[in-house]
Amino acid sequence: MMKRQISTYKALSVCIFLSTAISISAATAAQIDRVVVAQGVYPVSFDPHRTTDIPSRVVHANMYDSLLVRDKKLQIAPSLAESYERIDDTTWEFKLRKNVVFHNGEAFNAQDVKFSIERILDPNEKSPQRGWINTVSEIQIVDDHTVRLTTKQADPVLPARLTLIFMVPDQYVSEVGNEKFANSPVGTGPYKIGKWTRGDFVDLDANPSYWGDTPSVQAARFRAIVDNASRVSALRAGDIHLMTNLQPDYLEQIKASKDLAVSTAPSSRVLFIGLVNTKEGPLQDERVRQAINHAVDVQGIIDGVLLGYGHRAGSVNGHLLALLGVDYQSPLYEYDPEKAKKLLAEAGYPNGFEVNLDSPSGRYPMDKDISQVVAAQLGQVGIKVNVKIHEWGSYAQKFNTHNVEPMYMLGWSLPSLDPDHWATPLLGPDEPVSNFKSQNIYALIDEARKTMDPERRMAIYKDMNDLVHKEAPWLFLMQFEDIYGLNKGISWTARSDEAINLTEITIP
């Protein structure tokens, strides 16, 4: 019954969107003077320390540099720091690149590193990135191109976290203040800010004084186009050359065009439905949470609603370990409604129960649709689910204050790509978005956070993932497949960390 509904949904949605396809030729490579990238939203701020959202970071990463970066293989690589080493369990030393200048001509040095990190750590600055590096207790300038960071405790994640921290110029920011800096930003990155209109577009122009290689793209524009259909129309018309978050329903249109292409990558983002055990009710029983996982045909949802663009995920960060090259395969719950009914009966709910599910609409690919399919499938085993749909802004406030229903949908991705940035926020004690209590999971999170030996640390995460799978704090759904639409006038390959580095785009 449910599989037939999913197949019908798939066929109907494809037919609808194909019937509305238009035939407008895209721009040719010779016509591309400024590469235009369309995201769904505009950057929150041009100050790289004022926001944590991915669309803002995509723009920031082209204007600013961090000490370390994730390369195309997602490994930590040098950037403004040519090298680094761990002096002891709480001390890290970074050798800085010489002859680097900011866009305004100021020389980059160790004082700018100290200023940038202290700016984030300063409570008065109210940077949302403070928690990323709040283990840092001291920044010592050894010389103009050497800096040491001391942490309060052993912190093996610090290098990964520093890939998120952009360097800003001490002298300029101190002189002009935060507001002017946000409107006239200055970094060391490959592109300088040009014209911009809040909420619409921002132009970036190649930095002639950039310390790295000269990019193929000399001029670019990031546009905010909220509606997915409008982004597709702009791509087909040649008004944009790269678009994010292409929904699977439009793929046939794009692939059918001789001027357009698609680039995909397994995403670092996972989607799940949280099963809250911190409130009285059926979800406090592990058998009920396991039953919910057996009752939902996740692969059917991936195939039918996402048209195959997704991968099943069965743990907190097993997908991430795989992306980083660790030999680990997440265990998966088999789709078995009869087993689900048996577990419910053993837990004392032979006739099921009623529960509410919070869901966003429009934040993740087909999020509302997935929630409704999940509710229908759980109904088949006696669990009546009342789906409550929310606008993203109000919904974010709900899950950041532990005000969610016993079931709630959430997607999670952090570009540090360290397993701790999945485990601690989502399942750690006293975390803003954690709604699950387990002393066994807490112990493994704490052990992994303090373990400096990389191999031992990965072994702990494997054990943690197996335990999380068993205790089932979530209805495990999927790792997304990120889908981008491209004009064939440019060449670019999607990355799993959602980055769009203009330096990686070439114009044949």
PDB file of C-alpha atoms in Angstrom, residues 195-452:
ATOM      1  CA  LYS A 195      29.008  45.865  -5.401  1.00  0.00           C
ATOM      2  CA  TRP A 196      26.242  44.387  -3.282  1.00  0.00           C
ATOM      3  CA  THR A 197      22.578  44.863  -2.510  1.00  0.00           C
ATOM      4  CA  ARG A 198      21.323  43.379   0.748  1.00  0.00           C
ATOM      5  CA  GLY A 199      19.012  40.446   0.130  1.00  0.00           C
ATOM      6  CA  ASP A 200      19.741  40.317  -3.608  1.00  0.00           C
ATOM      7  CA  PHE A 201      23.369  39.888  -4.702  1.00  0.00           C
ATOM      8  CA  VAL A 202      27.024  40.400  -3.791  1.00  0.00           C
ATOM      9  CA  ASP A 203      29.821  40.728  -6.341  1.00  0.00           C
ATOM     10  CA  LEU A 204      33.287  39.296  -5.728  1.00  0.00           C
ATOM     11  CA  ASP A 205      36.338  40.267  -7.797  1.00  0.00           C
ATOM     12  CA  ALA A 206      39.668  38.454  -7.938  1.00  0.00           C
ATOM     13  CA  ASN A 207      42.274  39.712  -5.464  1.00  0.00           C
ATOM     14  CA  PRO A 208      45.412  40.658  -7.476  1.00  0.00           C
ATOM     15  CA  SER A 209      47.535  40.431  -4.310  1.00  0.00           C
ATOM     16  CA  TYR A 210      46.357  36.943  -3.345  1.00  0.00           C
ATOM     17  CA  TRP A 211      49.118  34.724  -1.977  1.00  0.00           C
ATOM     18  CA  GLY A 212      47.831  31.621  -3.789  1.00  0.00           C
ATOM     19  CA  ASP A 213      47.374  30.677  -7.439  1.00  0.00           C
ATOM     20  CA  THR A 214      45.560  33.052  -9.796  1.00  0.00           C
ATOM     21  CA  PRO A 215      41.980  31.783 -10.172  1.00  0.00           C
ATOM     22  CA  SER A 216      40.367  31.050 -13.534  1.00  0.00           C
ATOM     23  CA  VAL A 217      37.266  32.981 -12.499  1.00  0.00           C
ATOM     24  CA  GLN A 218      38.096  36.680 -12.220  1.00  0.00           C
ATOM     25  CA  ALA A 219      34.613  37.946 -11.390  1.00  0.00           C
ATOM     26  CA  ALA A 220      31.668  36.296  -9.647  1.00  0.00           C
ATOM     27  CA  ARG A 221      28.282  37.106  -8.188  1.00  0.00           C
ATOM     28  CA  PHE A 222      26.335  35.303  -5.467  1.00  0.00           C
ATOM     29  CA  ARG A 223      22.585  35.764  -5.822  1.00  0.00           C
ATOM     30  CA  ALA A 224      19.815  34.896  -3.387  1.00  0.00           C
ATOM     31  CA  ILE A 225      16.906  33.172  -5.151  1.00  0.00           C
ATOM     32  CA  VAL A 226      14.629  31.625  -2.563  1.00  0.00           C
ATOM     33  CA  ASP A 227      12.303  29.639  -4.814  1.00  0.00           C
ATOM     34  CA  ASN A 228      13.767  26.451  -6.301  1.00  0.00           C
ATOM     35  CA  ALA A 229      11.711  26.717  -9.503  1.00  0.00           C
ATOM     36  CA  SER A 230      12.938  30.283 -10.007  1.00  0.00           C
ATOM     37  CA  ARG A 231      16.560  29.138  -9.626  1.00  0.00           C
ATOM     38  CA  VAL A 232      15.986  26.460 -12.245  1.00  0.00           C
ATOM     39  CA  SER A 233      14.406  28.978 -14.633  1.00  0.00           C
ATOM     40  CA  ALA A 234      17.352  31.351 -14.130  1.00  0.00           C
ATOM     41  CA  LEU A 235      19.784  28.513 -14.843  1.00  0.00           C
ATOM     42  CA  ARG A 236      17.977  27.538 -18.028  1.00  0.00           C
ATOM     43  CA  ALA A 237      17.892  31.171 -19.159  1.00  0.00           C
ATOM     44  CA  GLY A 238      21.641  31.559 -18.607  1.00  0.00           C
ATOM     45  CA  ASP A 239      21.150  34.196 -15.896  1.00  0.00           C
ATOM     46  CA  ILE A 240      23.041  32.027 -13.410  1.00  0.00           C
ATOM     47  CA  HIS A 241      25.753  29.412 -13.940  1.00  0.00           C
ATOM     48  CA  LEU A 242      25.628  27.347 -10.756  1.00  0.00           C
ATOM     49  CA  MET A 243      22.688  26.671  -8.444  1.00  0.00           C
ATOM     50  CA  THR A 244      22.464  24.928  -5.091  1.00  0.00           C
ATOM     51  CA  ASN A 245      19.792  22.583  -3.700  1.00  0.00           C
ATOM     52  CA  LEU A 246      18.446  21.318  -7.019  1.00  0.00           C
ATOM     53  CA  GLN A 247      15.431  19.190  -6.136  1.00  0.00           C
ATOM     54  CA  PRO A 248      15.307  15.726  -7.735  1.00  0.00           C
ATOM     55  CA  ASP A 249      12.030  16.565  -9.517  1.00  0.00           C
ATOM     56  CA  TYR A 250      13.908  18.904 -11.877  1.00  0.00           C
ATOM     57  CA  LEU A 251      16.728  16.545 -12.817  1.00  0.00           C
ATOM     58  CA  GLU A 252      15.196  15.308 -16.051  1.00  0.00           C
ATOM     59  CA  GLN A 253      14.781  18.887 -17.251  1.00  0.00           C
ATOM     60  CA  ILE A 254      18.399  19.716 -16.557  1.00  0.00           C
ATOM     61  CA  LYS A 255      19.822  16.504 -17.982  1.00  0.00           C
ATOM     62  CA  ALA A 256      17.766  16.898 -21.154  1.00  0.00           C
ATOM     63  CA  SER A 257      19.369  20.264 -21.949  1.00  0.00           C
ATOM     64  CA  LYS A 258      22.519  20.310 -24.076  1.00  0.00           C
ATOM     65  CA  ASP A 259      23.683  23.458 -22.259  1.00  0.00           C
ATOM     66  CA  LEU A 260      23.223  22.251 -18.667  1.00  0.00           C
ATOM     67  CA  ALA A 261      24.671  19.601 -16.374  1.00  0.00           C
ATOM     68  CA  VAL A 262      24.292  18.196 -12.875  1.00  0.00           C
ATOM     69  CA  SER A 263      26.981  17.692 -10.234  1.00  0.00           C
ATOM     70  CA  THR A 264      26.299  15.648  -7.106  1.00  0.00           C
ATOM     71  CA  ALA A 265      28.156  14.580  -3.978  1.00  0.00           C
ATOM     72  CA  PRO A 266      27.262  12.521  -0.916  1.00  0.00           C
ATOM     73  CA  SER A 267      26.535  15.219   1.648  1.00  0.00           C
ATOM     74  CA  SER A 268      27.994  15.561   5.111  1.00  0.00           C
ATOM     75  CA  ARG A 269      24.415  16.423   6.164  1.00  0.00           C
ATOM     76  CA  VAL A 270      22.132  13.759   7.653  1.00  0.00           C
ATOM     77  CA  LEU A 271      18.381  13.903   8.202  1.00  0.00           C
ATOM     78  CA  PHE A 272      16.748  12.188  11.170  1.00  0.00           C
ATOM     79  CA  ILE A 273      13.663  12.290  13.352  1.00  0.00           C
ATOM     80  CA  GLY A 274      14.542  12.703  17.004  1.00  0.00           C
ATOM     81  CA  LEU A 275      12.870  10.380  19.506  1.00  0.00           C
ATOM     82  CA  VAL A 276      12.775  12.280  22.795  1.00  0.00           C
ATOM     83  CA  ASN A 277      13.334  10.168  25.911  1.00  0.00           C
ATOM     84  CA  THR A 278      13.600  13.112  28.326  1.00  0.00           C
ATOM     85  CA  LYS A 279       9.804  13.419  28.562  1.00  0.00           C
ATOM     86  CA  GLU A 280       7.359  10.917  30.052  1.00  0.00           C
ATOM     87  CA  GLY A 281       5.849   8.622  27.448  1.00  0.00           C
ATOM     88  CA  PRO A 282       6.329   5.556  25.221  1.00  0.00           C
ATOM     89  CA  LEU A 283       9.553   6.858  23.663  1.00  0.00           C
ATOM     90  CA  GLN A 284      11.416   6.313  26.920  1.00  0.00           C
ATOM     91  CA  ASP A 285      11.332   2.578  26.122  1.00  0.00           C
ATOM     92  CA  GLU A 286      14.187   1.451  23.866  1.00  0.00           C
ATOM     93  CA  ARG A 287      11.963  -1.219  22.316  1.00  0.00           C
ATOM     94  CA  VAL A 288       9.488   1.443  21.152  1.00  0.00           C
ATOM     95  CA  ARG A 289      12.256   3.453  19.511  1.00  0.00           C
ATOM     96  CA  GLN A 290      13.556   0.328  17.805  1.00  0.00           C
ATOM     97  CA  ALA A 291      10.015  -0.503  16.676  1.00  0.00           C
ATOM     98  CA  ILE A 292       9.682   2.916  15.045  1.00  0.00           C
ATOM     99  CA  ASN A 293      12.869   2.260  13.074  1.00  0.00           C
ATOM    100  CA  HIS A 294      11.594  -1.133  11.890  1.00  0.00           C
ATOM    101  CA  ALA A 295       8.233   0.371  10.883  1.00  0.00           C
ATOM    102  CA  VAL A 296       9.522   2.905   8.348  1.00  0.00           C
ATOM    103  CA  ASP A 297      10.657   1.985   4.832  1.00  0.00           C
ATOM    104  CA  VAL A 298      13.517   4.476   4.607  1.00  0.00           C
ATOM    105  CA  GLN A 299      14.889   3.109   1.339  1.00  0.00           C
ATOM    106  CA  GLY A 300      11.413   3.383  -0.154  1.00  0.00           C
ATOM    107  CA  ILE A 301      11.291   7.040   0.876  1.00  0.00           C
ATOM    108  CA  ILE A 302      14.715   7.684  -0.660  1.00  0.00           C
ATOM    109  CA  ASP A 303      13.667   5.999  -3.902  1.00  0.00           C
ATOM    110  CA  GLY A 304      10.149   7.400  -4.069  1.00  0.00           C
ATOM    111  CA  VAL A 305      10.337  10.893  -2.603  1.00  0.00           C
ATOM    112  CA  LEU A 306      13.985  11.790  -3.268  1.00  0.00           C
ATOM    113  CA  LEU A 307      14.128   9.779  -6.516  1.00  0.00           C
ATOM    114  CA  GLY A 308      17.126   7.825  -5.245  1.00  0.00           C
ATOM    115  CA  TYR A 309      19.233  10.846  -4.257  1.00  0.00           C
ATOM    116  CA  GLY A 310      20.163   9.857  -0.721  1.00  0.00           C
ATOM    117  CA  HIS A 311      21.846   7.123   1.294  1.00  0.00           C
ATOM    118  CA  ARG A 312      20.562   5.380   4.391  1.00  0.00           C
ATOM    119  CA  ALA A 313      22.205   6.418   7.662  1.00  0.00           C
ATOM    120  CA  GLY A 314      22.004   4.241  10.763  1.00  0.00           C
ATOM    121  CA  SER A 315      24.133   6.012  13.361  1.00  0.00           C
ATOM    122  CA  VAL A 316      25.180   9.427  14.599  1.00  0.00           C
ATOM    123  CA  ASN A 317      28.215   9.963  12.347  1.00  0.00           C
ATOM    124  CA  GLY A 318      28.993   6.729  10.514  1.00  0.00           C
ATOM    125  CA  HIS A 319      28.371   8.539   7.207  1.00  0.00           C
ATOM    126  CA  LEU A 320      31.025  11.082   8.175  1.00  0.00           C
ATOM    127  CA  LEU A 321      33.607   8.447   9.089  1.00  0.00           C
ATOM    128  CA  ALA A 322      33.086   6.944   5.634  1.00  0.00           C
ATOM    129  CA  LEU A 323      33.569  10.357   3.974  1.00  0.00           C
ATOM    130  CA  LEU A 324      36.838  10.765   5.884  1.00  0.00           C
ATOM    131  CA  GLY A 325      38.091   7.364   4.727  1.00  0.00           C
ATOM    132  CA  VAL A 326      37.530   5.418   7.958  1.00  0.00           C
ATOM    133  CA  ASP A 327      36.550   1.782   7.414  1.00  0.00           C
ATOM    134  CA  TYR A 328      33.113   1.779   9.017  1.00  0.00           C
ATOM    135  CA  GLN A 329      29.668   0.768   7.795  1.00  0.00           C
ATOM    136  CA  SER A 330      26.657   1.927   9.804  1.00  0.00           C
ATOM    137  CA  PRO A 331      24.303  -0.878  10.833  1.00  0.00           C
ATOM    138  CA  LEU A 332      20.784  -0.402   9.441  1.00  0.00           C
ATOM    139  CA  TYR A 333      17.335  -1.358  10.711  1.00  0.00           C
ATOM    140  CA  GLU A 334      15.509  -3.688   8.346  1.00  0.00           C
ATOM    141  CA  TYR A 335      12.037  -2.638   7.234  1.00  0.00           C
ATOM    142  CA  ASP A 336       9.867  -5.131   9.119  1.00  0.00           C
ATOM    143  CA  PRO A 337       6.403  -3.903  10.256  1.00  0.00           C
ATOM    144  CA  GLU A 338       5.627  -7.235  11.915  1.00  0.00           C
ATOM    145  CA  LYS A 339       8.752  -7.045  14.036  1.00  0.00           C
ATOM    146  CA  ALA A 340       7.772  -3.462  14.902  1.00  0.00           C
ATOM    147  CA  LYS A 341       4.366  -4.638  16.122  1.00  0.00           C
ATOM    148  CA  LYS A 342       6.002  -7.381  18.191  1.00  0.00           C
ATOM    149  CA  LEU A 343       8.367  -4.919  19.886  1.00  0.00           C
ATOM    150  CA  LEU A 344       5.475  -2.546  20.612  1.00  0.00           C
ATOM    151  CA  ALA A 345       3.520  -5.371  22.236  1.00  0.00           C
ATOM    152  CA  GLU A 346       6.545  -6.371  24.352  1.00  0.00           C
ATOM    153  CA  ALA A 347       6.837  -2.758  25.507  1.00  0.00           C
ATOM    154  CA  GLY A 348       3.172  -2.744  26.587  1.00  0.00           C
ATOM    155  CA  TYR A 349       1.662  -1.013  23.537  1.00  0.00           C
ATOM    156  CA  PRO A 350      -0.079  -3.811  21.570  1.00  0.00           C
ATOM    157  CA  ASN A 351      -2.561  -1.286  20.178  1.00  0.00           C
ATOM    158  CA  GLY A 352       0.009   1.405  19.537  1.00  0.00           C
ATOM    159  CA  PHE A 353      -0.208   4.977  20.852  1.00  0.00           C
ATOM    160  CA  GLU A 354      -0.581   8.585  19.690  1.00  0.00           C
ATOM    161  CA  VAL A 355       2.322  11.005  19.330  1.00  0.00           C
ATOM    162  CA  ASN A 356       3.095  14.437  17.813  1.00  0.00           C
ATOM    163  CA  LEU A 357       5.811  15.069  15.208  1.00  0.00           C
ATOM    164  CA  ASP A 358       7.313  18.522  14.561  1.00  0.00           C
ATOM    165  CA  SER A 359       8.533  19.121  11.007  1.00  0.00           C
ATOM    166  CA  PRO A 360       9.940  22.072   9.065  1.00  0.00           C
ATOM    167  CA  SER A 361       8.752  22.902   5.560  1.00  0.00           C
ATOM    168  CA  GLY A 362      11.253  23.965   2.893  1.00  0.00           C
ATOM    169  CA  ARG A 363      14.451  23.725   4.955  1.00  0.00           C
ATOM    170  CA  TYR A 364      15.540  20.309   3.676  1.00  0.00           C
ATOM    171  CA  PRO A 365      14.736  18.559   0.393  1.00  0.00           C
ATOM    172  CA  MET A 366      11.125  17.330   0.570  1.00  0.00           C
ATOM    173  CA  ASP A 367      11.109  17.594   4.380  1.00  0.00           C
ATOM    174  CA  LYS A 368       7.350  18.023   4.826  1.00  0.00           C
ATOM    175  CA  ASP A 369       6.642  15.207   2.364  1.00  0.00           C
ATOM    176  CA  ILE A 370       9.025  12.849   4.158  1.00  0.00           C
ATOM    177  CA  SER A 371       7.399  13.602   7.516  1.00  0.00           C
ATOM    178  CA  GLN A 372       3.960  12.814   6.120  1.00  0.00           C
ATOM    179  CA  VAL A 373       5.118   9.515   4.610  1.00  0.00           C
ATOM    180  CA  VAL A 374       6.750   8.559   7.920  1.00  0.00           C
ATOM    181  CA  ALA A 375       3.504   9.331   9.753  1.00  0.00           C
ATOM    182  CA  ALA A 376       1.499   7.197   7.333  1.00  0.00           C
ATOM    183  CA  GLN A 377       3.850   4.232   7.677  1.00  0.00           C
ATOM    184  CA  LEU A 378       3.883   4.415  11.469  1.00  0.00           C
ATOM    185  CA  GLY A 379       0.086   4.405  11.317  1.00  0.00           C
ATOM    186  CA  GLN A 380       0.298   0.972   9.714  1.00  0.00           C
ATOM    187  CA  VAL A 381       1.712  -0.459  12.964  1.00  0.00           C
ATOM    188  CA  GLY A 382      -0.734   1.366  15.233  1.00  0.00           C
ATOM    189  CA  ILE A 383       1.222   4.547  16.015  1.00  0.00           C
ATOM    190  CA  LYS A 384      -0.970   7.560  15.238  1.00  0.00           C
ATOM    191  CA  VAL A 385       1.306  10.489  14.361  1.00  0.00           C
ATOM    192  CA  ASN A 386       0.044  14.066  14.315  1.00  0.00           C
ATOM    193  CA  VAL A 387       2.373  16.033  12.023  1.00  0.00           C
ATOM    194  CA  LYS A 388       2.858  19.700  12.934  1.00  0.00           C
ATOM    195  CA  ILE A 389       4.412  21.763  10.119  1.00  0.00           C
ATOM    196  CA  HIS A 390       6.443  24.871  11.006  1.00  0.00           C
ATOM    197  CA  GLU A 391       8.115  27.811   9.239  1.00  0.00           C
ATOM    198  CA  TRP A 392      11.884  27.456   9.644  1.00  0.00           C
ATOM    199  CA  GLY A 393      12.536  30.533  11.806  1.00  0.00           C
ATOM    200  CA  SER A 394      10.028  29.565  14.483  1.00  0.00           C
ATOM    201  CA  TYR A 395      11.009  25.903  14.244  1.00  0.00           C
ATOM    202  CA  ALA A 396      14.701  26.654  14.854  1.00  0.00           C
ATOM    203  CA  GLN A 397      13.706  28.417  18.055  1.00  0.00           C
ATOM    204  CA  LYS A 398      11.760  25.330  19.167  1.00  0.00           C
ATOM    205  CA  PHE A 399      14.577  22.812  18.827  1.00  0.00           C
ATOM    206  CA  ASN A 400      17.194  25.194  20.216  1.00  0.00           C
ATOM    207  CA  THR A 401      15.196  25.496  23.465  1.00  0.00           C
ATOM    208  CA  HIS A 402      14.175  21.842  23.987  1.00  0.00           C
ATOM    209  CA  ASN A 403      10.608  22.787  23.105  1.00  0.00           C
ATOM    210  CA  VAL A 404      10.030  20.093  20.504  1.00  0.00           C
ATOM    211  CA  GLU A 405       7.372  17.415  20.405  1.00  0.00           C
ATOM    212  CA  PRO A 406       8.368  13.819  21.313  1.00  0.00           C
ATOM    213  CA  MET A 407       9.224  13.337  17.621  1.00  0.00           C
ATOM    214  CA  TYR A 408      10.918  16.091  15.604  1.00  0.00           C
ATOM    215  CA  MET A 409      12.751  16.312  12.276  1.00  0.00           C
ATOM    216  CA  LEU A 410      16.236  17.784  12.038  1.00  0.00           C
ATOM    217  CA  GLY A 411      19.096  17.806   9.536  1.00  0.00           C
ATOM    218  CA  TRP A 412      22.670  18.272  10.738  1.00  0.00           C
ATOM    219  CA  SER A 413      25.901  19.322   9.069  1.00  0.00           C
ATOM    220  CA  LEU A 414      28.993  21.160  10.273  1.00  0.00           C
ATOM    221  CA  PRO A 415      31.872  21.946   7.899  1.00  0.00           C
ATOM    222  CA  SER A 416      34.553  21.088  10.472  1.00  0.00           C
ATOM    223  CA  LEU A 417      33.824  17.469   9.447  1.00  0.00           C
ATOM    224  CA  ASP A 418      34.948  16.123  12.790  1.00  0.00           C
ATOM    225  CA  PRO A 419      32.802  13.363  14.337  1.00  0.00           C
ATOM    226  CA  ASP A 420      32.651  15.225  17.644  1.00  0.00           C
ATOM    227  CA  HIS A 421      30.685  18.014  15.976  1.00  0.00           C
ATOM    228  CA  TRP A 422      27.932  15.487  15.339  1.00  0.00           C
ATOM    229  CA  ALA A 423      28.095  13.498  18.559  1.00  0.00           C
ATOM    230  CA  THR A 424      28.393  16.240  21.193  1.00  0.00           C
ATOM    231  CA  PRO A 425      25.756  18.744  19.999  1.00  0.00           C
ATOM    232  CA  LEU A 426      23.182  16.102  19.111  1.00  0.00           C
ATOM    233  CA  LEU A 427      23.600  13.608  21.951  1.00  0.00           C
ATOM    234  CA  GLY A 428      25.814  15.207  24.595  1.00  0.00           C
ATOM    235  CA  PRO A 429      24.603  16.266  28.055  1.00  0.00           C
ATOM    236  CA  ASP A 430      23.149  19.773  28.452  1.00  0.00           C
ATOM    237  CA  GLU A 431      23.479  20.565  24.737  1.00  0.00           C
ATOM    238  CA  PRO A 432      20.941  22.998  23.167  1.00  0.00           C
ATOM    239  CA  VAL A 433      19.707  20.601  20.468  1.00  0.00           C
ATOM    240  CA  SER A 434      20.083  17.308  22.347  1.00  0.00           C
ATOM    241  CA  ASN A 435      16.828  15.735  23.537  1.00  0.00           C
ATOM    242  CA  PHE A 436      18.111  12.314  24.538  1.00  0.00           C
ATOM    243  CA  LYS A 437      19.615  11.071  27.782  1.00  0.00           C
ATOM    244  CA  SER A 438      22.029   8.153  27.924  1.00  0.00           C
ATOM    245  CA  GLN A 439      24.878   7.823  30.394  1.00  0.00           C
ATOM    246  CA  ASN A 440      26.476   5.148  28.192  1.00  0.00           C
ATOM    247  CA  ILE A 441      26.576   7.483  25.178  1.00  0.00           C
ATOM    248  CA  TYR A 442      27.756  10.396  27.364  1.00  0.00           C
ATOM    249  CA  ALA A 443      30.739   8.333  28.550  1.00  0.00           C
ATOM    250  CA  LEU A 444      31.889   7.530  25.020  1.00  0.00           C
ATOM    251  CA  ILE A 445      31.468  11.142  23.876  1.00  0.00           C
ATOM    252  CA  ASP A 446      33.616  12.319  26.794  1.00  0.00           C
ATOM    253  CA  GLU A 447      36.281   9.684  26.163  1.00  0.00           C
ATOM    254  CA  ALA A 448      36.531  10.531  22.455  1.00  0.00           C
ATOM    255  CA  ARG A 449      36.808  14.272  23.160  1.00  0.00           C
ATOM    256  CA  LYS A 450      39.895  13.745  25.348  1.00  0.00           C
ATOM    257  CA  THR A 451      41.668  11.043  23.341  1.00  0.00           C
ATOM    258  CA  MET A 452      44.636  12.382  21.365  1.00  0.00           C
TER     259      MET A 452
END
